[in-house]
mmCIF file with all atom_site columns, C-alpha atoms in Angstrom:
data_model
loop_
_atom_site.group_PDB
_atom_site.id
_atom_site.type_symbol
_atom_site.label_atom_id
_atom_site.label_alt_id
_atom_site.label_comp_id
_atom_site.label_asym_id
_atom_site.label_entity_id
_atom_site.label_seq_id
_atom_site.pdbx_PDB_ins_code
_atom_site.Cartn_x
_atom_site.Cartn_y
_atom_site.Cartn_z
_atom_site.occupancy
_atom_site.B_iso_or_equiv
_atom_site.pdbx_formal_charge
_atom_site.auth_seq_id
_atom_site.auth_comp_id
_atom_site.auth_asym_id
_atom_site.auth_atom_id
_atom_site.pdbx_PDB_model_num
ATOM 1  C CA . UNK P 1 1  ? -6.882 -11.339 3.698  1.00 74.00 ? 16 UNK P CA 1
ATOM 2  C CA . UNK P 1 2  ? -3.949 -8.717  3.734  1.00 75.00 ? 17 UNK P CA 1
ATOM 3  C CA . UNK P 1 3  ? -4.415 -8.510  7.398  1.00 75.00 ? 18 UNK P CA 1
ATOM 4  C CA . UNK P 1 4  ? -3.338 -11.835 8.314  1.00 78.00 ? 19 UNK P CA 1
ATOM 5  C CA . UNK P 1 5  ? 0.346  -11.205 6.385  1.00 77.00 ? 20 UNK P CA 1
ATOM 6  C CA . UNK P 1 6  ? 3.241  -10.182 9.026  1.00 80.00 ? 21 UNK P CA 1
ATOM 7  C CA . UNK P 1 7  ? 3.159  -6.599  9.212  1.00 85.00 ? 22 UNK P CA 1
ATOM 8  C CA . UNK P 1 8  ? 0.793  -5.296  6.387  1.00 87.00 ? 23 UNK P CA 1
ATOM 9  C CA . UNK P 1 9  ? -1.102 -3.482  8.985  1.00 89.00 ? 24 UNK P CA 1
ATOM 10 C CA . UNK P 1 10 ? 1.479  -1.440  9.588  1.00 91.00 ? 25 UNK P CA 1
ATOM 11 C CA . UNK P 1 11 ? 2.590  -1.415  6.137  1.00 92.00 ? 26 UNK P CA 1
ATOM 12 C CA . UNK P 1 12 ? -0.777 -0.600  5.233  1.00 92.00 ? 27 UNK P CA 1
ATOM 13 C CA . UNK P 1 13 ? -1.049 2.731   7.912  1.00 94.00 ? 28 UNK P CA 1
ATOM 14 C CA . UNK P 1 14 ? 2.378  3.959   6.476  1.00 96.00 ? 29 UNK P CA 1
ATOM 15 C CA . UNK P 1 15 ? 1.182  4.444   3.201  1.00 96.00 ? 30 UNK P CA 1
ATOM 16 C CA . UNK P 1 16 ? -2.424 5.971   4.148  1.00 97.00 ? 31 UNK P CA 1
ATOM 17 C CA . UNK P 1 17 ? 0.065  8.671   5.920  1.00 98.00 ? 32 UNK P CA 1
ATOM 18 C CA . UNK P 1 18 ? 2.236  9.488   3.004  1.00 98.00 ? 33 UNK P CA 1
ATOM 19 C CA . UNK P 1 19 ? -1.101 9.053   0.679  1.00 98.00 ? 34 UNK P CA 1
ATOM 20 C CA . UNK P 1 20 ? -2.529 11.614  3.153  1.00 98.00 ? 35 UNK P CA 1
ATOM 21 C CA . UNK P 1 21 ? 0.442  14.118  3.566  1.00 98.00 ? 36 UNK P CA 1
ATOM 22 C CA . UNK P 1 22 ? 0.564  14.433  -0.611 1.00 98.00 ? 37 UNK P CA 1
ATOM 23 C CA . UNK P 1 23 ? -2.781 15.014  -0.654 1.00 98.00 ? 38 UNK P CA 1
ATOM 24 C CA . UNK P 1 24 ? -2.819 17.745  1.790  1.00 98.00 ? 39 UNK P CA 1
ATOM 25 C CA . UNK P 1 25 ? 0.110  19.404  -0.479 1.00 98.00 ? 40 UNK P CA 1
ATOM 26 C CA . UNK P 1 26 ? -2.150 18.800  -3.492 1.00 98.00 ? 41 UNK P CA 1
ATOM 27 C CA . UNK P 1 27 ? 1.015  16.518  -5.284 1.00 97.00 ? 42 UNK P CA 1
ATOM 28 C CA . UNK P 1 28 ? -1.754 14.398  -6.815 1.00 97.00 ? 43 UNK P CA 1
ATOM 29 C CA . UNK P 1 29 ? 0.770  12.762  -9.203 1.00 98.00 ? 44 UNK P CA 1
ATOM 30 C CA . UNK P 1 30 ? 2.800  11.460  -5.857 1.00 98.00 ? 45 UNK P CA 1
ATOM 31 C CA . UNK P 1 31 ? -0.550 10.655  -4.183 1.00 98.00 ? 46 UNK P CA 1
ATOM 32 C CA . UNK P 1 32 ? -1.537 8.586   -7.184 1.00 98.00 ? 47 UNK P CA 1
ATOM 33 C CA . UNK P 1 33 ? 1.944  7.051   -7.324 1.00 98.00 ? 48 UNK P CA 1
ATOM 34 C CA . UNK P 1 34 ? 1.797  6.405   -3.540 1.00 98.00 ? 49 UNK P CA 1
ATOM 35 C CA . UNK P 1 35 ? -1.561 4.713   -4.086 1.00 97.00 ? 50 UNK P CA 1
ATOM 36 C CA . UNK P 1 36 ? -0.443 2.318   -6.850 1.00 97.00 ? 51 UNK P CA 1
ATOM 37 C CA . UNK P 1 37 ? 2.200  1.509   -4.893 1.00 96.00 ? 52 UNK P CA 1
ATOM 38 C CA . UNK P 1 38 ? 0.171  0.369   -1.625 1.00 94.00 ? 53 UNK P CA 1
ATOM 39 C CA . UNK P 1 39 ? -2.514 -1.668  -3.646 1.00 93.00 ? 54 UNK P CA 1
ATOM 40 C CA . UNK P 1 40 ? 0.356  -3.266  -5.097 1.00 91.00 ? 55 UNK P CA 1
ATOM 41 C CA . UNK P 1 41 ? 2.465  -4.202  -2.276 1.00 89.00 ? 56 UNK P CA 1
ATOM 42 C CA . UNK P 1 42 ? -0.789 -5.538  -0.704 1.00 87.00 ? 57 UNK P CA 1
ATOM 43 C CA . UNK P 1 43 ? -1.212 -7.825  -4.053 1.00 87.00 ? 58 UNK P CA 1
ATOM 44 C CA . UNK P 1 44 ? 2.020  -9.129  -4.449 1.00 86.00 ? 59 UNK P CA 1
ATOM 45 C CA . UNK P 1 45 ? 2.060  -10.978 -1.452 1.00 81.00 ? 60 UNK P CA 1
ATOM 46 C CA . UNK P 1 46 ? -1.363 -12.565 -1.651 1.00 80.00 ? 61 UNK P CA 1
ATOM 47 C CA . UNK P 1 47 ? -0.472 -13.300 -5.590 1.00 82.00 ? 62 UNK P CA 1
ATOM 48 C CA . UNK P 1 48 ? 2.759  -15.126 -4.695 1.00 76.00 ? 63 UNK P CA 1
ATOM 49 C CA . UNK P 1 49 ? 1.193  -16.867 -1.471 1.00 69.00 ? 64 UNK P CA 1
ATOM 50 C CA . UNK P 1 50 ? -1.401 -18.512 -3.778 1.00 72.00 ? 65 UNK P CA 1
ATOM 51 C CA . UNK P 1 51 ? 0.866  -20.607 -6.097 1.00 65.00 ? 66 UNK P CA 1
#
């Protein structure tokens, strides 16, 4: 479903690469932040589409 909203894709491929580069520095606390943060900005707009 998040691939038919304007731009998530590359939304989406933004924040595997900053997922990725904290990762490879072992900043698991930025990783996990960076995570929470792309689930969410995926949710939001589905969330607010539906009502």
């Amino acid at each position: 479903m998040t691939n038919t909203l304007p731009l998530m894709r590359t939304k989406a491929a933004l924040y595997h690469q900053l997922i990725a580069a904290a990762i490879s520095t072992h900043s698991g606390e930025e990783a996990k932040k960076l995570m929470t943060m792309h689930i969410e900005s995926m949710i939001f707009p589905l969330v607010k589409e539906q009502k």
